[in-house]
Amino acid sequence: MANNNNANNNKANNNNANNNNANNNNANNNANRNANQNANQNANQRARRSASDVTDSSNRSVE
């Protein structure tokens, strides 16, 4: 009986460890995805501003 309890406890501990790893992986994936999205948004904003600056300067030169 004691061996059976140990085996069940080991299974439960392994399941908890696996669940914790899965949760940590999900959290890391979410953090990485958010960081990438923010970086992409910032890069897109910079690109739009640069394009806007070029348009503004070309419009000024025509005037």
XYZ file of N, CA and C in Angstrom, residues 6 8-9 13 15 17 20 32-33 38-39 41 47 49-52 54-55:
57
model
N 3.137 6.048 -2.792
C 4.315 6.758 -3.307
C 4.216 6.937 -4.816
N 1.488 7.047 -6.599
C 0.451 8.045 -6.886
C 0.940 9.455 -6.584
N 1.678 9.602 -5.487
C 2.231 10.920 -5.150
C 3.228 11.371 -6.207
N 2.930 14.671 -8.396
C 4.015 15.661 -8.425
C 4.493 15.906 -9.849
N 2.700 15.500 -12.555
C 1.652 16.254 -13.247
C 1.709 17.729 -12.884
N 4.340 19.371 -11.859
C 5.543 19.940 -12.476
C 5.302 20.208 -13.955
N 3.074 23.207 -14.270
C 3.828 24.433 -13.995
C 4.701 24.806 -15.185
N 6.848 37.114 -24.849
C 7.622 37.293 -26.088
C 6.747 37.843 -27.205
N 5.520 37.322 -27.309
C 4.619 37.800 -28.354
C 4.297 39.282 -28.148
N 4.958 44.892 -29.674
C 5.331 46.267 -29.338
C 6.482 46.746 -30.209
N 7.462 45.887 -30.416
C 8.607 46.267 -31.252
C 8.154 46.540 -32.681
N 5.120 47.429 -33.661
C 4.321 48.654 -33.683
C 5.226 49.879 -33.659
N 8.587 54.096 -39.153
C 8.582 54.085 -40.620
C 7.550 55.073 -41.153
N 6.430 57.745 -39.630
C 6.909 59.111 -39.385
C 7.970 59.501 -40.409
N 8.869 58.566 -40.705
C 9.915 58.852 -41.690
C 9.296 59.136 -43.048
N 8.325 58.319 -43.436
C 7.662 58.531 -44.725
C 6.941 59.863 -44.725
N 6.330 60.201 -43.606
C 5.616 61.469 -43.493
C 6.591 62.630 -43.592
N 9.411 62.694 -45.195
C 9.837 62.806 -46.594
C 8.764 63.512 -47.405
N 7.508 63.129 -47.180
C 6.403 63.773 -47.904
C 6.347 65.253 -47.570
